[in-house]
Coordinates of C-alpha atoms in Angstrom, one line a residue:
Chain A
M1 CA -44.9 4.1 10.6
S2 CA -47.3 1.3 11.5
V3 CA -45.8 -2.1 11.8
T4 CA -48.9 -4.1 11.2
D5 CA -49.0 -2.8 7.6
T6 CA -46.0 -4.8 6.7
Q7 CA -47.3 -8.0 8.0
P8 CA -48.8 -10.4 5.4
T9 CA -52.5 -10.3 5.7
T10 CA -52.9 -14.0 4.8
A11 CA -51.4 -15.2 8.1
P12 CA -54.3 -15.7 10.5
P13 CA -53.5 -14.8 14.1
L14 CA -53.3 -18.0 16.1
T15 CA -53.6 -16.4 19.4
P16 CA -55.0 -13.0 20.1
K17 CA -52.1 -10.6 20.4
A18 CA -52.2 -6.9 21.4
Q19 CA -49.4 -6.1 19.0
A20 CA -47.4 -8.2 16.5
P21 CA -43.7 -8.4 17.2
E22 CA -41.8 -5.7 15.3
R23 CA -40.0 -7.0 12.2
P24 CA -36.2 -6.6 12.3
A25 CA -36.1 -4.7 9.1
A26 CA -38.5 -2.1 10.4
R27 CA -36.5 -1.7 13.6
I28 CA -33.3 -1.3 11.6
I29 CA -34.8 1.4 9.4
R30 CA -36.3 3.2 12.4
D31 CA -33.0 3.1 14.4
F32 CA -31.0 4.2 11.4
A33 CA -33.2 7.2 10.8
R34 CA -32.6 8.4 14.3
S35 CA -29.1 9.8 13.4
P36 CA -29.4 12.9 11.3
L37 CA -25.7 12.6 10.3
A38 CA -26.3 9.1 9.0
L39 CA -29.4 10.2 7.1
F40 CA -27.3 13.0 5.6
G41 CA -24.7 10.4 4.5
L42 CA -27.3 8.2 3.0
A43 CA -28.9 11.1 1.1
L44 CA -25.5 12.1 -0.2
L45 CA -24.7 8.6 -1.2
L46 CA -28.0 8.2 -3.0
I47 CA -27.5 11.5 -4.9
I48 CA -23.9 10.5 -5.9
V49 CA -24.9 7.0 -7.0
L50 CA -27.9 8.4 -8.9
A51 CA -25.9 11.1 -10.6
A52 CA -23.2 8.6 -11.6
F53 CA -25.8 6.2 -12.9
L54 CA -27.6 8.8 -14.9
A55 CA -24.4 10.5 -16.1
P56 CA -25.0 10.1 -19.9
W57 CA -28.4 11.8 -19.6
I58 CA -27.7 14.6 -17.2
T59 CA -24.2 15.8 -18.1
P60 CA -24.0 18.8 -20.4
Q61 CA -21.5 16.9 -22.7
N62 CA -20.2 13.4 -23.3
P63 CA -16.6 14.1 -22.2
Y64 CA -15.2 11.1 -24.2
D65 CA -17.0 12.0 -27.4
L66 CA -14.2 14.0 -29.2
R67 CA -16.7 15.7 -31.5
S68 CA -18.3 17.5 -28.5
L69 CA -14.9 18.8 -27.3
S70 CA -13.2 22.0 -28.5
I71 CA -9.6 22.7 -27.7
M72 CA -10.6 26.4 -27.5
D73 CA -12.3 25.5 -24.2
S74 CA -9.3 24.0 -22.6
R75 CA -8.4 24.9 -19.0
L76 CA -11.2 27.3 -18.4
A77 CA -11.7 28.4 -14.8
P78 CA -14.9 27.3 -13.0
G79 CA -17.9 29.3 -14.1
E80 CA -16.4 30.6 -17.3
V81 CA -18.4 30.4 -20.5
G82 CA -16.8 28.4 -23.2
F83 CA -16.2 29.1 -26.9
S84 CA -19.5 27.3 -27.9
G85 CA -21.6 29.2 -25.3
V86 CA -21.7 26.4 -22.7
S87 CA -20.8 27.4 -19.2
F88 CA -18.3 25.2 -17.4
W89 CA -19.4 25.4 -13.8
L90 CA -16.5 23.3 -12.5
G91 CA -14.0 24.5 -15.2
S92 CA -12.5 22.4 -18.0
D93 CA -9.4 20.2 -18.4
G94 CA -6.5 20.3 -20.8
Q95 CA -8.6 18.9 -23.6
G96 CA -11.6 21.3 -23.1
R97 CA -13.5 18.6 -21.3
D98 CA -16.3 19.8 -18.9
M99 CA -15.0 18.8 -15.4
F100 CA -18.6 18.3 -14.1
S101 CA -19.3 15.7 -16.8
A102 CA -15.9 14.1 -16.5
I103 CA -16.4 13.7 -12.7
L104 CA -19.8 12.0 -13.1
Y105 CA -18.4 9.6 -15.7
G106 CA -15.4 9.0 -13.4
L107 CA -17.7 8.3 -10.5
R108 CA -19.4 5.6 -12.6
I109 CA -16.1 3.8 -13.2
S110 CA -14.9 4.2 -9.6
L111 CA -18.2 3.0 -8.1
M112 CA -18.4 0.1 -10.6
V113 CA -14.8 -1.1 -9.8
G114 CA -15.3 -0.7 -6.1
V115 CA -18.6 -2.6 -5.9
I116 CA -17.6 -5.4 -8.3
A117 CA -14.3 -6.0 -6.5
C118 CA -15.7 -5.8 -3.0
T119 CA -18.7 -8.0 -3.8
S120 CA -16.4 -10.7 -5.3
A121 CA -14.1 -10.4 -2.3
L122 CA -17.1 -10.8 0.1
L123 CA -18.2 -13.9 -1.7
L124 CA -14.8 -15.5 -1.8
G125 CA -13.7 -14.5 1.7
L126 CA -17.1 -15.3 3.3
T127 CA -17.1 -18.8 1.7
L128 CA -13.6 -19.5 2.9
G129 CA -14.3 -18.1 6.4
L130 CA -17.5 -20.2 6.8
V131 CA -15.7 -23.3 5.5
A132 CA -12.9 -22.7 8.0
A133 CA -15.2 -22.2 10.9
Y134 CA -17.5 -25.1 10.1
F135 CA -15.0 -27.8 9.3
G136 CA -12.3 -26.7 11.7
G137 CA -9.2 -28.7 12.1
R138 CA -6.6 -28.7 9.4
T139 CA -8.8 -26.8 6.9
D140 CA -9.2 -24.0 9.4
T141 CA -5.5 -23.9 10.2
V142 CA -4.5 -23.7 6.5
I143 CA -7.0 -20.9 5.6
M144 CA -6.3 -18.8 8.7
R145 CA -2.5 -19.1 8.3
L146 CA -3.0 -17.7 4.8
V147 CA -5.2 -14.9 6.2
D148 CA -2.7 -14.0 8.8
L149 CA 0.1 -14.0 6.3
H150 CA -2.0 -11.8 4.0
L151 CA -3.0 -9.3 6.7
S152 CA 0.6 -8.7 7.8
F153 CA 1.3 -6.9 4.5
P154 CA -0.3 -3.5 3.9
P155 CA -3.0 -3.6 1.2
I156 CA -1.4 -1.0 -1.1
L157 CA 1.8 -3.1 -1.2
V158 CA 0.0 -6.3 -2.1
A159 CA -2.0 -4.5 -4.8
L160 CA 1.2 -2.9 -6.1
I161 CA 3.0 -6.2 -6.3
L162 CA 0.1 -7.9 -8.1
L163 CA -0.3 -5.1 -10.6
A164 CA 3.5 -4.9 -11.2
I165 CA 3.3 -8.6 -12.2
M166 CA 0.0 -8.5 -14.1
G167 CA 0.2 -5.0 -15.6
R168 CA -2.6 -2.4 -15.6
G169 CA -6.1 -3.0 -16.8
L170 CA -9.7 -3.1 -15.6
E171 CA -9.8 -6.8 -14.9
N172 CA -6.4 -6.8 -13.3
I173 CA -7.2 -4.1 -10.9
I174 CA -10.4 -5.9 -9.9
I175 CA -8.5 -9.1 -9.4
A176 CA -5.9 -7.2 -7.3
L177 CA -8.6 -5.6 -5.1
V178 CA -10.3 -8.9 -4.6
I179 CA -7.0 -10.5 -3.5
V180 CA -6.3 -7.6 -1.2
Q181 CA -9.7 -7.7 0.5
W182 CA -10.8 -11.4 0.7
A183 CA -8.7 -12.0 3.9
T184 CA -10.6 -9.3 5.9
F185 CA -13.9 -10.9 5.0
A186 CA -12.6 -14.4 5.7
R187 CA -11.5 -13.5 9.2
M188 CA -14.7 -11.7 10.0
G189 CA -16.8 -14.5 8.5
R190 CA -15.0 -17.1 10.4
A191 CA -15.3 -15.2 13.7
T192 CA -19.0 -14.7 13.3
A193 CA -19.6 -18.3 12.1
L194 CA -17.7 -19.6 15.1
S195 CA -20.0 -17.8 17.5
E196 CA -23.0 -19.0 15.6
R197 CA -22.0 -22.6 15.2
G198 CA -22.8 -23.5 18.8
R199 CA -26.4 -22.2 18.6
E200 CA -29.5 -24.4 18.9
Y201 CA -30.7 -23.9 15.4
V202 CA -27.5 -25.4 14.0
E203 CA -27.8 -28.3 16.3
A204 CA -31.5 -28.7 15.3
A205 CA -30.5 -28.7 11.6
Q206 CA -27.8 -31.3 12.3
S207 CA -30.2 -33.6 14.1
L208 CA -32.6 -33.3 11.2
G209 CA -29.9 -34.8 9.1
L210 CA -29.4 -31.9 6.7
S211 CA -26.3 -32.0 4.6
R212 CA -23.3 -30.0 5.7
I213 CA -23.4 -27.7 2.7
R214 CA -27.1 -27.0 3.3
I215 CA -26.5 -26.2 7.0
L216 CA -23.5 -24.0 6.0
F217 CA -25.2 -21.9 3.4
G218 CA -28.8 -22.3 4.2
H219 CA -28.7 -21.8 8.0
L220 CA -25.3 -20.5 9.1
L221 CA -24.8 -18.0 6.3
P222 CA -27.9 -15.9 6.8
N223 CA -27.2 -15.5 10.5
C224 CA -23.7 -14.3 9.8
L225 CA -24.7 -11.6 7.4
P226 CA -25.4 -8.5 9.5
P227 CA -21.8 -7.8 10.8
L228 CA -20.5 -8.7 7.3
M229 CA -22.8 -6.1 5.7
V230 CA -21.2 -3.4 7.8
L231 CA -17.7 -4.5 6.8
Y232 CA -18.8 -4.7 3.2
T233 CA -20.0 -1.1 3.2
V234 CA -16.8 0.2 4.7
E235 CA -14.6 -2.0 2.5
I236 CA -16.3 -0.6 -0.6
A237 CA -15.0 2.8 0.4
S238 CA -11.5 1.5 0.9
A239 CA -11.6 -0.4 -2.4
I240 CA -12.6 2.9 -4.1
A241 CA -9.8 4.8 -2.4
L242 CA -7.3 2.1 -3.2
E243 CA -8.3 2.0 -6.8
A244 CA -8.0 5.8 -7.0
T245 CA -4.6 5.7 -5.5
L246 CA -3.3 3.0 -7.8
S247 CA -4.8 4.7 -10.9
F248 CA -3.2 7.9 -9.8
L249 CA 0.1 6.2 -9.6
G250 CA -0.4 5.0 -13.1
V251 CA -0.5 1.3 -12.3
G252 CA -4.3 0.9 -12.0
L253 CA -6.9 1.6 -14.6
P254 CA -5.8 2.3 -18.2
A255 CA -6.3 5.8 -19.7
T256 CA -9.4 4.5 -21.5
Q257 CA -11.2 4.0 -18.2
P258 CA -10.9 7.5 -16.6
S259 CA -11.9 6.9 -13.0
L260 CA -11.6 9.7 -10.4
G261 CA -8.0 8.7 -9.6
L262 CA -7.0 9.2 -13.2
L263 CA -8.8 12.6 -13.4
I264 CA -6.9 13.8 -10.3
S265 CA -3.7 12.5 -11.8
N266 CA -4.3 14.3 -15.1
G267 CA -4.9 17.5 -13.2
F268 CA -1.8 17.2 -11.0
Q269 CA 0.5 18.8 -13.6
F270 CA -1.8 21.9 -13.8
V271 CA -1.9 22.4 -10.0
L272 CA 1.7 23.7 -10.1
S273 CA 0.6 26.5 -12.5
G274 CA -2.4 27.4 -10.3
Q275 CA -5.1 25.7 -12.3
Y276 CA -6.4 23.9 -9.3
W277 CA -9.8 22.8 -10.4
I278 CA -8.8 19.9 -12.7
S279 CA -7.4 18.0 -9.6
V280 CA -9.4 19.5 -6.8
F281 CA -13.0 18.9 -7.9
P282 CA -12.6 15.2 -8.7
G283 CA -10.8 14.9 -5.4
I284 CA -13.7 16.5 -3.6
A285 CA -16.1 14.1 -5.4
L286 CA -14.0 11.1 -4.2
L287 CA -13.9 12.5 -0.7
L288 CA -17.7 13.0 -0.6
L289 CA -18.2 9.5 -1.8
I290 CA -15.9 7.9 0.8
V291 CA -17.3 10.1 3.6
A292 CA -20.9 9.3 2.7
I293 CA -20.2 5.5 2.6
N294 CA -18.4 5.7 5.9
L295 CA -21.2 7.6 7.6
V296 CA -23.7 5.0 6.5
G297 CA -21.4 2.2 7.5
D298 CA -20.8 3.6 10.9
R299 CA -24.5 3.9 11.6
L300 CA -25.2 0.4 10.3
R301 CA -22.5 -0.8 12.7
D302 CA -24.4 0.7 15.6
V303 CA -27.8 -0.4 14.4
L304 CA -27.0 -4.0 13.5
N305 CA -25.1 -4.7 16.7
P306 CA -27.5 -6.6 19.0
R307 CA -25.7 -5.2 22.1
N308 CA -26.9 -1.8 21.2
I309 CA -30.6 -2.7 21.2
T310 CA -32.2 -0.8 24.0
Chain B
M1 CA 15.3 -18.7 23.7
V2 CA 13.3 -21.5 22.2
F3 CA 10.7 -19.0 21.2
V4 CA 13.2 -16.8 19.4
I5 CA 14.6 -19.7 17.5
R6 CA 11.1 -20.9 16.6
R7 CA 10.2 -17.4 15.3
L8 CA 13.5 -17.2 13.3
L9 CA 12.8 -20.5 11.6
Q10 CA 9.3 -19.4 10.8
A11 CA 10.6 -16.2 9.3
L12 CA 13.1 -18.1 7.2
F13 CA 10.4 -20.5 6.0
L14 CA 8.2 -17.5 5.1
A15 CA 11.0 -15.9 3.1
F16 CA 11.4 -19.1 1.2
V17 CA 7.6 -19.4 0.5
M18 CA 7.5 -15.7 -0.6
S19 CA 10.4 -16.1 -3.0
F20 CA 8.7 -19.1 -4.5
L21 CA 5.4 -17.1 -4.9
V22 CA 7.2 -14.2 -6.6
F23 CA 9.0 -16.6 -8.9
A24 CA 5.9 -18.6 -9.7
G25 CA 4.0 -15.4 -10.3
I26 CA 6.5 -14.3 -12.8
F27 CA 6.5 -17.7 -14.4
A28 CA 2.7 -18.0 -14.5
V29 CA 2.0 -14.5 -15.9
G30 CA 4.6 -14.2 -18.5
N31 CA 7.6 -15.8 -20.1
P32 CA 10.6 -15.2 -17.8
V33 CA 12.7 -14.7 -20.8
D34 CA 10.8 -11.5 -21.5
I35 CA 10.8 -10.5 -17.9
L36 CA 14.4 -11.0 -17.0
I37 CA 16.2 -10.2 -20.3
D38 CA 16.3 -6.8 -21.9
P39 CA 14.1 -6.6 -25.0
D40 CA 16.8 -4.6 -26.7
A41 CA 19.3 -7.4 -26.3
T42 CA 20.8 -8.9 -29.5
Q43 CA 19.9 -12.5 -30.5
A44 CA 23.4 -13.8 -29.4
E45 CA 23.2 -12.0 -26.1
R46 CA 19.7 -13.4 -25.5
A47 CA 20.8 -16.9 -26.1
R48 CA 23.8 -16.4 -23.8
L49 CA 21.6 -15.0 -21.0
I50 CA 19.0 -17.7 -21.4
V51 CA 21.7 -20.3 -20.7
Q52 CA 23.3 -18.2 -18.0
L53 CA 20.0 -17.7 -16.2
G54 CA 19.1 -21.3 -16.8
L55 CA 15.9 -20.4 -18.6
D56 CA 16.2 -23.4 -20.9
R57 CA 15.8 -25.8 -18.0
P58 CA 12.7 -27.2 -16.2
F59 CA 10.7 -25.1 -13.7
H60 CA 12.0 -26.5 -10.5
E61 CA 15.7 -26.2 -11.6
Q62 CA 15.0 -22.6 -12.7
Y63 CA 13.6 -21.8 -9.4
F64 CA 16.7 -23.1 -7.6
I65 CA 19.0 -21.2 -9.9
F66 CA 16.8 -18.1 -9.2
L67 CA 17.1 -18.7 -5.4
G68 CA 20.8 -19.4 -5.6
N69 CA 21.3 -16.0 -7.4
L70 CA 19.2 -14.3 -4.8
L71 CA 21.2 -15.7 -2.0
Q72 CA 24.4 -14.4 -3.6
G73 CA 22.8 -11.0 -3.9
D74 CA 22.5 -11.2 -7.7
F75 CA 19.1 -9.8 -8.7
G76 CA 20.0 -9.1 -12.3
N77 CA 20.8 -5.8 -14.0
S78 CA 18.4 -2.9 -14.5
F79 CA 17.4 -2.4 -18.2
V80 CA 17.2 1.3 -17.7
Y81 CA 20.3 2.0 -15.6
N82 CA 22.3 -1.1 -16.7
R83 CA 23.5 -1.6 -13.1
P84 CA 22.8 -4.3 -10.5
A85 CA 19.1 -3.9 -9.5
L86 CA 19.8 -4.6 -5.8
G87 CA 22.4 -1.8 -5.6
L88 CA 19.9 0.7 -7.1
I89 CA 17.4 -0.2 -4.4
L90 CA 19.8 -0.2 -1.5
E91 CA 21.2 3.2 -2.4
R92 CA 17.6 4.7 -2.3
M93 CA 16.7 3.0 0.9
P94 CA 18.1 5.7 3.2
A95 CA 15.8 8.4 1.6
T96 CA 12.8 6.3 2.3
L97 CA 13.8 5.4 5.8
E98 CA 14.4 9.0 6.7
L99 CA 11.0 10.0 5.3
A100 CA 9.3 7.3 7.3
F101 CA 11.3 8.3 10.4
A102 CA 10.3 12.0 10.1
A103 CA 6.7 10.9 9.6
I104 CA 6.7 8.9 12.8
V105 CA 8.3 11.7 14.8
I106 CA 5.6 14.1 13.5
A107 CA 2.8 11.6 14.3
V108 CA 4.0 11.1 17.8
V109 CA 5.0 14.6 18.7
L110 CA 1.8 16.1 17.5
G111 CA -0.5 13.2 18.1
I112 CA 0.1 12.5 21.8
P113 CA -0.5 16.0 23.1
L114 CA -3.6 16.4 20.9
G115 CA -5.0 13.0 21.9
V116 CA -4.3 13.6 25.6
Y117 CA -6.0 17.0 25.3
A118 CA -9.0 15.5 23.6
G119 CA -9.2 12.8 26.3
L120 CA -8.9 15.3 29.3
R121 CA -11.4 17.8 27.9
H122 CA -13.8 15.2 26.6
G123 CA -16.8 16.8 24.9
S124 CA -15.4 20.4 24.8
P125 CA -15.4 22.2 21.4
G126 CA -11.6 21.9 21.2
S127 CA -11.7 18.2 21.8
Q128 CA -14.5 17.7 19.2
A129 CA -12.5 19.7 16.7
V130 CA -9.5 17.4 17.2
M131 CA -11.6 14.3 16.8
A132 CA -13.3 15.7 13.6
G133 CA -9.9 16.5 12.2
S134 CA -8.7 12.9 12.9
I135 CA -11.8 11.4 11.2
L136 CA -11.0 13.6 8.2
G137 CA -7.4 12.5 8.3
F138 CA -8.6 8.9 7.9
S139 CA -11.1 9.6 5.1
V140 CA -9.1 11.8 2.8
P141 CA -7.1 9.7 0.4
N142 CA -3.4 10.1 1.0
F143 CA -2.5 11.1 -2.6
W144 CA -5.1 13.8 -2.7
Q145 CA -3.9 15.2 0.6
A146 CA -0.5 15.5 -1.0
I147 CA -1.8 17.5 -3.9
M148 CA -3.7 19.8 -1.6
L149 CA -0.6 20.3 0.6
I150 CA 1.4 21.2 -2.5
M151 CA -1.3 23.5 -3.8
V152 CA -1.7 25.4 -0.6
F153 CA 1.8 25.5 0.9
S154 CA 3.9 25.4 -2.2
V155 CA 1.9 27.0 -5.0
M156 CA -0.3 29.5 -3.2
L157 CA 1.8 30.4 -0.1
G158 CA 5.2 29.5 -1.5
W159 CA 6.4 28.4 1.9
F160 CA 7.9 25.0 0.9
P161 CA 9.6 23.6 -2.2
V162 CA 7.4 21.4 -4.5
S163 CA 9.7 18.4 -4.8
G164 CA 13.1 16.9 -4.3
R165 CA 15.2 16.0 -1.3
G166 CA 17.3 19.1 -0.9
E167 CA 20.8 19.2 0.5
V168 CA 22.0 16.1 2.2
G169 CA 24.2 16.6 5.3
E170 CA 26.4 14.1 7.1
F171 CA 26.4 13.5 10.8
L172 CA 28.0 10.6 12.6
G173 CA 28.6 8.9 9.3
I174 CA 24.9 9.0 8.4
R175 CA 23.9 11.0 5.3
S176 CA 20.4 12.5 5.6
S177 CA 18.4 15.5 4.6
L178 CA 17.5 15.9 8.3
F179 CA 20.9 17.4 9.0
T180 CA 20.7 20.5 6.8
L181 CA 18.2 23.4 6.9
N182 CA 17.6 23.1 3.2
G183 CA 16.9 19.4 3.6
L184 CA 14.5 19.9 6.5
H185 CA 12.7 22.5 4.4
H186 CA 12.3 19.9 1.6
I187 CA 11.2 17.0 3.9
A188 CA 8.5 19.0 5.8
L189 CA 5.6 18.6 3.3
P190 CA 6.3 14.9 2.3
A191 CA 6.7 13.9 5.9
I192 CA 3.5 15.7 7.0
N193 CA 1.7 14.0 4.1
L194 CA 3.0 10.6 5.1
A195 CA 2.3 11.3 8.8
I196 CA -1.4 12.4 8.6
G197 CA -2.9 8.9 8.6
H198 CA -0.8 7.8 11.5
L199 CA -1.3 11.1 13.3
A200 CA -5.1 10.4 13.3
L201 CA -4.4 6.9 14.7
V202 CA -2.1 8.2 17.5
I203 CA -4.7 10.8 18.4
R204 CA -7.4 8.2 18.8
L205 CA -5.2 5.8 20.8
A206 CA -3.9 8.6 23.1
R207 CA -7.5 9.9 23.6
S208 CA -9.0 6.5 24.5
G209 CA -6.0 5.7 26.7
T210 CA -6.3 9.0 28.5
R211 CA -10.0 8.5 29.2
E212 CA -9.4 5.0 30.5
V213 CA -6.4 5.8 32.7
Q214 CA -7.9 9.0 34.0
A215 CA -10.7 7.1 35.8
Q216 CA -8.3 4.7 37.6
D217 CA -7.5 4.8 41.3
F218 CA -3.8 5.9 41.1
I219 CA -4.7 9.0 39.2
R220 CA -7.4 9.9 41.7
F221 CA -4.9 9.2 44.5
A222 CA -2.4 11.5 42.9
R223 CA -5.0 14.2 42.7
A224 CA -6.0 13.6 46.4
K225 CA -2.3 13.8 47.3
G226 CA -2.3 17.3 45.8
L227 CA 0.1 16.8 43.0
S228 CA 0.1 19.5 40.4
E229 CA -1.9 18.8 37.2
P230 CA 1.1 19.0 34.9
R231 CA 2.9 16.4 37.0
I232 CA -0.1 14.1 37.0
V233 CA -0.5 14.3 33.3
L234 CA 3.2 14.3 32.3
V235 CA 4.4 11.6 34.7
H236 CA 1.5 9.4 35.8
L237 CA -0.9 9.5 33.0
L238 CA 1.6 9.6 30.1
R239 CA 3.6 6.6 31.2
N240 CA 0.5 4.5 31.3
I241 CA -0.9 5.3 27.8
L242 CA 2.5 4.9 26.1
I243 CA 2.6 1.1 25.6
P244 CA -0.1 0.8 23.0
I245 CA 1.2 3.8 21.2
V246 CA 4.8 2.5 21.1
T247 CA 3.4 -0.8 19.8
L248 CA 1.5 1.0 17.0
V249 CA 4.5 3.0 16.0
G250 CA 6.6 -0.1 15.8
M251 CA 4.0 -2.0 13.8
S252 CA 3.2 0.8 11.5
F253 CA 6.7 1.4 10.3
G254 CA 6.3 -1.2 7.5
G255 CA 3.0 0.5 6.5
L256 CA 4.8 3.8 6.3
I257 CA 7.4 2.3 3.9
A258 CA 4.6 0.9 1.8
F259 CA 2.7 4.2 1.7
A260 CA 5.8 6.1 1.0
V261 CA 5.3 4.9 -2.6
V262 CA 2.5 7.4 -3.0
T263 CA 4.2 10.3 -1.2
E264 CA 7.5 9.8 -2.9
T265 CA 5.9 9.7 -6.4
I266 CA 4.1 13.0 -5.8
F267 CA 6.9 14.9 -4.1
A268 CA 9.5 13.4 -6.4
W269 CA 11.4 12.1 -3.4
P270 CA 14.3 9.9 -4.6
G271 CA 13.5 6.8 -2.5
M272 CA 12.6 3.2 -3.1
G273 CA 8.9 3.9 -3.6
K274 CA 9.5 6.3 -6.5
L275 CA 12.0 3.9 -8.0
I276 CA 9.5 1.0 -8.0
I277 CA 6.7 3.1 -9.6
D278 CA 9.2 4.4 -12.3
S279 CA 10.4 0.9 -12.9
I280 CA 6.8 -0.5 -13.3
R281 CA 6.1 2.3 -15.8
M282 CA 9.3 1.7 -17.8
L283 CA 8.9 -2.1 -17.6
D284 CA 12.3 -2.3 -15.8
R285 CA 11.4 -5.8 -14.5
P286 CA 14.6 -6.9 -12.8
V287 CA 14.2 -3.8 -10.5
V288 CA 10.6 -4.7 -9.9
V289 CA 11.4 -8.2 -8.9
A290 CA 14.3 -7.1 -6.7
Y291 CA 12.1 -4.6 -5.0
L292 CA 9.5 -7.2 -4.3
I293 CA 12.1 -9.5 -2.7
V294 CA 13.6 -6.6 -0.7
I295 CA 10.3 -5.4 0.6
V296 CA 9.1 -8.9 1.5
V297 CA 12.4 -9.4 3.5
I298 CA 11.9 -6.0 5.2
F299 CA 8.4 -7.0 6.2
I300 CA 9.4 -10.4 7.5
I301 CA 12.2 -8.8 9.6
L302 CA 9.8 -6.1 10.9
N303 CA 7.1 -8.6 11.8
L304 CA 9.8 -10.7 13.5
L305 CA 11.1 -7.7 15.5
V306 CA 7.5 -6.7 16.6
D307 CA 6.8 -10.3 17.7
L308 CA 10.0 -10.5 19.7
L309 CA 9.4 -7.0 21.2
Y310 CA 5.9 -8.2 22.2
S311 CA 7.2 -11.2 24.0
L312 CA 9.6 -8.9 25.9
I313 CA 6.8 -6.6 26.9
D314 CA 4.3 -9.3 27.6
P315 CA 5.7 -12.6 28.8
R316 CA 2.3 -14.3 28.5
I317 CA 2.8 -14.5 24.7
R318 CA 6.0 -16.5 25.1
L319 CA 4.4 -18.9 27.5
D320 CA 1.4 -19.5 25.3
E321 CA 3.7 -20.4 22.4
A322 CA 5.8 -22.7 24.5
R323 CA 2.7 -24.5 25.7
Q324 CA 1.5 -25.4 22.2

């Protein structure tokens, strides 16, 4: 693609240049596209997100509208044609729910919880990390001690403790995930900000007499974003996996919010009698989602790391 | 010695802080009366327990009563079993510990040879297969792995039992499933399930260690001296890649105990993890609170041990602390 196309036409060239410098966004997109595996991951991710988003319009039935369910269709094997003449490509569950529809609806919930929780954790952790790095001293010590304490306990344990005290529920699991993840973002945000703090542009902003808050969020923050974006991508995957685990254990989402973890949990009892599809297909959907996010995240890590620019 | 005392004091302080957080958490979220007293209790019993537990007093006094009870090992009675909560947890601890131990053995015994192989034959199809497997091991959620293991090896092939701990044997005064054939048969699948994540980690560490060490002078010298390949790998190479792996194993023991919650629930393994999930579901709050305290103490002790071990292996850490 031509780089000059993306340049604003209003900017008159001050000095005659053979070629305008390439914009970072264009370089990132080009570098990213060099890995077929990453492109595959991105395509997979887009398909999954789109399918989850469009679930109400593309699924053969609304799995939570009881009128569209028939108990006669319960536990059909994949590919069987149901009582009402609809074929169940991925089989049906104990209530005669089409698994394909249930999985797309489940993906919606899993994605929503993962993205909301992870975004809030990013905002909270990044703010604390930047504050710690910029102000230093006692503020820094207090925040980082808290981070160290936090990271010495495994995430699943922290989430379990919180949910044991708060009880299950959509808000509660999001709160638990945020509390589990903020420390990772805080540590990364602080490390990046520390390496940026000594740069000339910060010094320039300080000598201009800008306020601390303005320097922190207007100047330091944008420059800390690339490594954090990588972490954010990968952490969404782990948030989704953790939510699925907790919901599977029965301490996460309530039965009215059937995420992938709950679907797998519902199918577990049928695995023992050989009706594998009720658990296996939601699991494969979860696995594909996590692998797709991780493939994209891995490639972003390579592309956004300045040391890898050749 | 100063370092050890410092760390001990830090650990004690941490235990104190955590007990406060747990107590404040209970206090902030709900009424402790509902949390610590059985909802089925009669009115008179309720009133008696409120006074006994000091729930009629101000917050700070309540906390010290709570702390005093903890220090005496009194965590309250389980609503469901009507027995001391601490005893319930302690009697299930061996099952969890043996599961974590079996998982570590599997991760190390399989992981080191696979990782060394992947490092020595870097780029070969076998090595790539091992690495692809380890990436998959990271990505597949633990609980779904467990279901797949049960589906394939218990339901379809019928090789292993679906759940339970099996017979428990006694050896040198330790009671464990590891000492009977039936017990080993039962522990195989849960232990593999718990091990997979760590297996992937050990493979990665062993591989990168092998690639690093292999290029160093002493290995090239051993080759030049004409030592046999097995001797080079088993003696010279292995010894030099072990330190990070041993550290990982030590540090990950706590993580295994935490993740055992998932494995135990799926395989109906009668350990602490299954107890806590059952207790959360049945609102058996004294057991939940006792579990939280016990697990926090276990973690503080584990972190302390790892830190002390570190300072033994690497004296620089001790010096850094002393200088501060």
